[in-house]
Short mmCIF file of C-alpha atoms in Angstrom, two decimals:
data_model
loop_
_atom_site.label_atom_id
_atom_site.label_comp_id
_atom_site.label_asym_id
_atom_site.label_seq_id
_atom_site.Cartn_x
_atom_site.Cartn_y
_atom_site.Cartn_z
CA MET A 1 143.69 140.05 94.39
CA PRO A 2 143.51 138.30 97.77
CA GLN A 3 146.57 136.34 98.85
CA PHE A 4 146.19 132.76 100.04
CA PRO A 5 149.40 131.48 101.69
CA SER A 6 149.85 127.73 101.23
CA GLU A 7 150.08 127.10 105.02
CA GLN A 8 146.64 128.73 105.49
CA LEU A 9 145.15 126.66 102.65
CA LEU A 10 146.68 123.51 104.06
CA THR A 11 145.26 124.28 107.50
CA PHE A 12 141.79 124.97 106.09
CA ALA A 13 141.76 121.70 104.13
CA THR A 14 143.06 119.77 107.14
CA VAL A 15 140.31 121.12 109.40
CA LEU A 16 137.70 119.93 106.92
CA SER A 17 139.28 116.51 106.48
CA GLU A 18 139.85 115.98 110.22
CA GLY A 19 136.52 117.50 111.31
CA THR A 20 137.70 119.76 114.18
CA LEU A 21 140.31 122.40 114.88
CA ASP A 22 141.89 120.27 117.63
CA ALA A 23 142.23 117.26 115.33
CA ALA A 24 143.73 119.47 112.60
CA ALA A 25 146.21 120.89 115.11
CA ARG A 26 147.35 117.38 116.05
CA ARG A 27 147.71 116.42 112.42
CA LEU A 28 149.72 119.56 111.58
CA HIS A 29 151.73 119.48 114.83
CA ILE A 30 150.75 123.01 115.78
CA THR A 31 148.52 124.46 118.50
CA PRO A 32 144.74 124.85 118.17
CA SER A 33 145.36 128.58 118.59
CA ALA A 34 147.63 128.62 115.55
CA VAL A 35 144.96 126.79 113.56
CA SER A 36 142.38 129.38 114.58
CA GLN A 37 144.69 132.24 113.68
CA ARG A 38 145.40 130.81 110.24
CA LEU A 39 141.70 130.34 109.56
CA LYS A 40 140.92 133.90 110.72
CA ALA A 41 143.62 135.29 108.42
CA LEU A 42 142.29 133.26 105.50
CA GLU A 43 138.74 134.51 106.06
CA GLN A 44 139.99 138.10 106.36
CA SER A 45 141.85 137.72 103.01
CA SER A 46 138.82 136.33 101.26
CA GLY A 47 136.36 138.66 102.92
CA ARG A 48 134.01 135.72 103.49
CA VAL A 49 133.10 133.25 106.20
CA LEU A 50 134.67 130.02 104.95
CA LEU A 51 133.97 127.56 107.74
CA GLN A 52 130.93 126.48 109.68
CA ARG A 53 132.39 125.68 113.07
CA SER A 54 130.10 122.73 113.62
CA ASN A 55 131.10 119.20 114.65
CA PRO A 56 132.36 118.13 112.19
CA ALA A 57 133.36 121.39 110.60
CA GLN A 58 131.85 122.13 107.19
CA ALA A 59 132.73 124.51 104.44
CA THR A 60 130.38 127.34 103.53
CA GLU A 61 129.59 127.94 99.84
CA ALA A 62 132.55 130.35 99.67
CA GLY A 63 134.62 127.83 101.64
CA GLU A 64 134.04 125.18 98.95
CA VAL A 65 135.76 127.45 96.42
CA VAL A 66 138.72 127.87 98.74
CA LEU A 67 138.81 124.15 99.48
CA ARG A 68 139.14 123.38 95.76
CA LEU A 69 142.02 125.86 95.60
CA ALA A 70 143.67 124.28 98.63
CA ARG A 71 143.41 120.79 97.11
CA GLN A 72 144.78 121.97 93.77
CA VAL A 73 147.71 123.80 95.37
CA ALA A 74 148.60 120.71 97.43
CA GLN A 75 148.35 118.54 94.33
CA LEU A 76 150.56 120.84 92.24
CA GLU A 77 153.18 121.03 95.01
CA ALA A 78 153.21 117.25 95.29
CA ASP A 79 153.52 116.87 91.51
CA ALA A 80 156.49 119.25 91.46
CA GLY A 81 158.15 117.34 94.32
CA VAL A 82 157.75 114.03 92.50
CA GLU A 83 159.13 115.40 89.21
CA LEU A 84 162.08 117.00 91.01
CA GLY A 85 162.80 113.85 93.02
CA LEU A 86 162.06 115.66 96.27
CA GLY A 87 159.76 115.10 99.16
CA THR A 88 160.13 111.34 99.69
CA ASP A 89 160.64 111.97 103.39
CA GLY A 90 157.66 114.29 103.72
CA PRO A 91 153.97 113.53 104.10
CA HIS A 92 152.18 111.74 101.30
CA LEU A 93 149.64 113.69 99.24
CA ALA A 94 146.16 112.44 100.13
CA VAL A 95 144.08 112.05 96.98
CA PRO A 96 140.32 112.16 97.81
CA ILE A 97 138.14 110.08 95.47
CA VAL A 98 134.42 109.24 95.61
CA VAL A 99 133.36 105.83 94.29
CA ASN A 100 130.20 103.73 94.45
CA ALA A 101 130.10 100.63 96.65
CA ASP A 102 129.86 98.05 93.83
CA SER A 103 132.84 99.47 91.96
CA LEU A 104 134.78 99.52 95.20
CA ALA A 105 133.93 95.88 95.81
CA VAL A 106 134.43 94.63 92.26
CA TRP A 107 137.35 96.49 90.66
CA PHE A 108 138.36 99.88 91.98
CA LEU A 109 140.72 98.70 94.72
CA GLN A 110 142.50 96.64 92.04
CA ALA A 111 143.14 99.91 90.21
CA LEU A 112 144.53 101.66 93.30
CA ALA A 113 146.81 98.69 94.00
CA ARG A 114 148.42 99.19 90.57
CA VAL A 115 149.22 102.87 91.03
CA PRO A 116 153.02 103.21 91.24
CA SER A 117 154.32 103.72 94.74
CA ASP A 118 156.77 106.38 93.56
CA LEU A 119 153.89 108.83 93.26
CA HIS A 120 154.11 109.17 97.05
CA ILE A 121 150.33 109.43 97.55
CA THR A 122 147.65 107.97 99.74
CA PHE A 123 143.96 107.54 98.92
CA ASP A 124 141.10 109.12 100.84
CA LEU A 125 138.07 107.15 99.61
CA HIS A 126 134.51 108.40 99.97
CA ARG A 127 131.63 106.09 99.20
CA ASP A 128 128.48 107.40 97.58
CA ASP A 129 125.87 106.35 95.08
CA GLU A 130 127.10 106.80 91.52
CA GLN A 131 124.03 108.90 90.77
CA HIS A 132 124.98 111.43 93.47
CA SER A 133 128.79 111.38 93.61
CA THR A 134 129.37 114.51 91.47
CA SER A 135 128.21 116.77 94.30
CA MET A 136 131.52 116.03 96.04
CA LEU A 137 133.42 117.19 92.93
CA ARG A 138 131.45 120.45 92.89
CA SER A 139 132.18 121.10 96.55
CA GLY A 140 135.91 120.41 96.19
CA THR A 141 135.73 117.51 98.63
CA VAL A 142 137.26 115.12 96.07
CA MET A 143 139.59 115.36 93.09
CA ALA A 144 138.02 112.51 91.11
CA ALA A 145 134.90 110.37 91.00
CA VAL A 146 133.49 107.16 89.58
CA THR A 147 130.02 108.36 88.55
CA ALA A 148 127.00 107.59 86.43
CA THR A 149 126.87 111.24 85.29
CA PRO A 150 128.22 111.80 81.75
CA GLU A 151 128.00 115.58 81.91
CA PRO A 152 131.27 117.05 83.22
CA VAL A 153 131.25 119.02 86.41
CA GLN A 154 132.61 122.55 85.90
CA GLY A 155 136.40 122.38 86.01
CA CYS A 156 136.47 118.62 85.39
CA ARG A 157 136.99 116.33 82.42
CA VAL A 158 135.02 113.13 81.91
CA GLU A 159 135.58 109.84 80.10
CA SER A 160 133.56 106.66 79.76
CA LEU A 161 134.81 103.65 81.71
CA GLY A 162 132.31 101.06 80.53
CA VAL A 163 129.11 99.39 81.70
CA MET A 164 128.52 97.57 84.96
CA ARG A 165 126.06 94.81 84.19
CA TYR A 166 123.72 93.65 86.93
CA ARG A 167 121.50 90.57 87.14
CA ALA A 168 118.24 90.30 89.06
CA VAL A 169 118.62 87.27 91.36
CA ALA A 170 117.08 85.56 94.36
CA ALA A 171 117.63 82.43 96.46
CA PRO A 172 115.92 79.23 95.21
CA ALA A 173 113.53 78.98 98.19
CA PHE A 174 112.59 82.67 97.76
CA VAL A 175 111.81 82.03 94.06
CA ASP A 176 109.64 79.03 94.99
CA ARG A 177 107.65 81.18 97.42
CA TRP A 178 107.23 84.43 95.49
CA PHE A 179 107.65 83.54 91.83
CA ALA A 180 106.12 80.10 91.50
CA GLU A 181 103.82 81.46 88.78
CA GLY A 182 106.56 83.38 86.94
CA VAL A 183 108.27 86.78 87.09
CA ASP A 184 106.76 90.09 86.02
CA GLY A 185 106.81 93.66 87.28
CA GLY A 186 103.80 93.23 89.52
CA ARG A 187 105.18 90.11 91.25
CA LEU A 188 108.61 91.69 91.63
CA ASN A 189 107.06 94.66 93.43
CA ILE A 190 104.96 92.47 95.74
CA ALA A 191 107.95 90.37 96.78
CA PRO A 192 110.41 91.87 99.30
CA ALA A 193 113.39 93.54 97.63
CA VAL A 194 116.84 94.32 99.04
CA ASP A 195 118.09 97.91 98.52
CA PHE A 196 121.59 99.09 99.40
CA ASP A 197 120.26 102.27 101.04
CA ARG A 198 117.61 104.88 100.41
CA LYS A 199 119.58 106.34 97.52
CA ASP A 200 119.54 102.94 95.74
CA THR A 201 116.88 103.15 93.00
CA TYR A 202 118.06 100.22 90.88
CA GLN A 203 115.63 97.60 92.11
CA TRP A 204 112.70 100.00 91.59
CA ALA A 205 113.99 101.04 88.16
CA PHE A 206 114.13 97.36 87.21
CA VAL A 207 110.49 96.91 88.34
CA GLU A 208 109.47 100.02 86.37
CA SER A 209 111.07 98.65 83.21
CA TRP A 210 108.37 95.95 83.01
CA PRO A 211 105.14 96.63 81.06
CA GLY A 212 102.15 97.56 83.14
CA VAL A 213 104.07 99.08 86.06
CA SER A 214 103.17 102.69 86.74
CA GLN A 215 105.58 105.29 88.17
CA ALA A 216 102.78 106.28 90.52
CA GLN A 217 102.66 102.77 91.91
CA GLN A 218 103.76 102.37 95.50
CA LYS A 219 107.03 100.60 96.10
CA GLY A 220 106.77 97.17 97.63
CA PRO A 221 108.44 95.96 100.87
CA ARG A 222 112.23 96.34 101.03
CA HIS A 223 115.19 95.67 103.27
CA TYR A 224 118.13 98.13 103.45
CA VAL A 225 121.57 96.55 103.68
CA PRO A 226 124.31 99.23 103.18
CA ALA A 227 127.41 97.04 102.55
CA SER A 228 128.24 95.34 99.26
CA GLN A 229 129.11 91.88 100.65
CA ASP A 230 126.25 91.95 103.15
CA PHE A 231 123.82 93.08 100.45
CA GLY A 232 124.67 89.98 98.40
CA ASP A 233 124.54 87.74 101.46
CA ALA A 234 121.04 89.07 102.35
CA ILE A 235 119.83 87.97 98.90
CA ARG A 236 121.60 84.59 99.14
CA LEU A 237 119.96 84.01 102.52
CA GLY A 238 116.51 84.68 101.10
CA LEU A 239 115.59 88.03 102.63
CA GLY A 240 114.60 89.37 99.25
CA TRP A 241 115.49 89.72 95.57
CA GLY A 242 117.93 92.28 94.21
CA LEU A 243 120.39 93.29 91.50
CA ILE A 244 123.97 92.08 91.93
CA PRO A 245 126.90 92.82 89.57
CA GLU A 246 127.22 90.03 87.04
CA VAL A 247 130.85 89.38 87.97
CA GLN A 248 129.83 88.83 91.61
CA CYS A 249 126.74 86.68 91.14
CA GLY A 250 127.82 84.63 88.08
CA PRO A 251 129.37 81.78 90.10
CA ASP A 252 126.33 81.58 92.40
CA ILE A 253 123.96 81.37 89.39
CA ALA A 254 126.17 78.65 87.87
CA ASP A 255 126.14 76.46 91.01
CA GLY A 256 122.44 77.08 91.79
CA ARG A 257 122.84 79.17 94.95
CA LEU A 258 121.04 81.99 93.14
CA ILE A 259 118.35 81.94 90.48
CA GLU A 260 118.35 84.59 87.78
CA LEU A 261 114.86 86.04 87.64
CA ALA A 262 114.95 87.51 84.14
CA PRO A 263 117.96 86.32 82.07
CA GLU A 264 116.73 88.27 79.07
CA ARG A 265 116.67 91.54 81.07
CA PRO A 266 120.17 92.51 82.22
CA PHE A 267 120.38 95.87 83.98
CA ASP A 268 123.25 97.98 82.64
CA VAL A 269 124.73 101.03 84.36
CA PRO A 270 127.26 103.15 82.40
CA LEU A 271 130.09 104.43 84.54
CA TYR A 272 132.30 107.48 84.00
CA TRP A 273 135.52 108.81 85.44
CA GLN A 274 135.49 112.53 86.27
CA ARG A 275 138.62 114.31 87.46
CA TRP A 276 139.89 117.86 87.79
CA LYS A 277 141.24 119.40 84.60
CA THR A 278 144.31 120.64 86.46
CA ALA A 279 147.51 119.42 84.77
CA SER A 280 148.84 116.81 87.16
CA ARG A 281 151.08 113.75 86.80
CA VAL A 282 149.37 112.21 89.82
CA LEU A 283 145.88 112.50 88.30
CA ASP A 284 147.17 111.49 84.86
CA VAL A 285 148.74 108.26 86.18
CA LEU A 286 145.76 107.49 88.41
CA SER A 287 143.34 108.05 85.52
CA SER A 288 145.36 105.82 83.22
CA THR A 289 145.38 103.03 85.82
CA VAL A 290 141.63 103.37 86.46
CA ARG A 291 140.99 103.21 82.72
CA GLU A 292 143.17 100.14 82.32
CA VAL A 293 141.62 98.13 85.18
CA SER A 294 138.02 99.11 84.49
CA ALA A 295 138.41 97.68 80.97
CA GLU A 296 139.13 94.29 82.56
CA TYR A 297 135.88 94.25 84.59
CA LEU A 298 133.32 96.43 82.78
CA ARG A 299 131.55 95.81 79.50
CA THR A 300 132.11 98.00 76.46
CA PRO A 301 129.24 100.50 76.16
#
């Protein structure tokens, strides 16, 4: 069996999180030469090339396996330190998590704020579409994810968090211009839409849900606004129509700043929490807090 000393695993994970050998050396307070030597020894032990020395550095397929191991070892060491009452003067364990933008804007930061400080951890948040976030779990980049995928990634456990309900909305002047004769799938596709980014398929999925709209039909004009607050502001300012979480757009609908285009057609997105199966007090407490806070903001499936 190959041997993987913890200092080599830590160095490998740090290079990937910092992006370069020089940055990792500064973070670890060692020389770049020492970083290179540790990486070379790790690759010799594994018999594989683990790192693409690009800018930023990236793990190879074999490197993703070693990265998962490095994260797990660091997590277990931190858990042991917490349980033994040790390590309060040392570096915090960084817990990498991937979460979608709307959850981040609506409720997820509330969950992180309730995690007890005595866990001695920090959070390394990655933002990605909930339809694609599990790829980071597979690669070992993150330990946990808010995702729309109910099937567990290998080595992970999954639980339902609830449903994020969205409402299709637009500014009053936009409605007067584009939907004076009513709302249907065809008119929605003709009118400009606002998408978060090119991974955002929700507006198109909403259009497709209407009778008479073909999957082969070409998408209508759209703006791309990749920030949750700015996305909502673009719709409020009349650039286009779009789907906004109910908890965010409810007050604007109530005071007339936004018009709901199809009150009888809410758009529901089930969300799930996936985390490593590794026994860990840190992940157990984090998961419990996420579960508790999500219940305050999400609908029951």
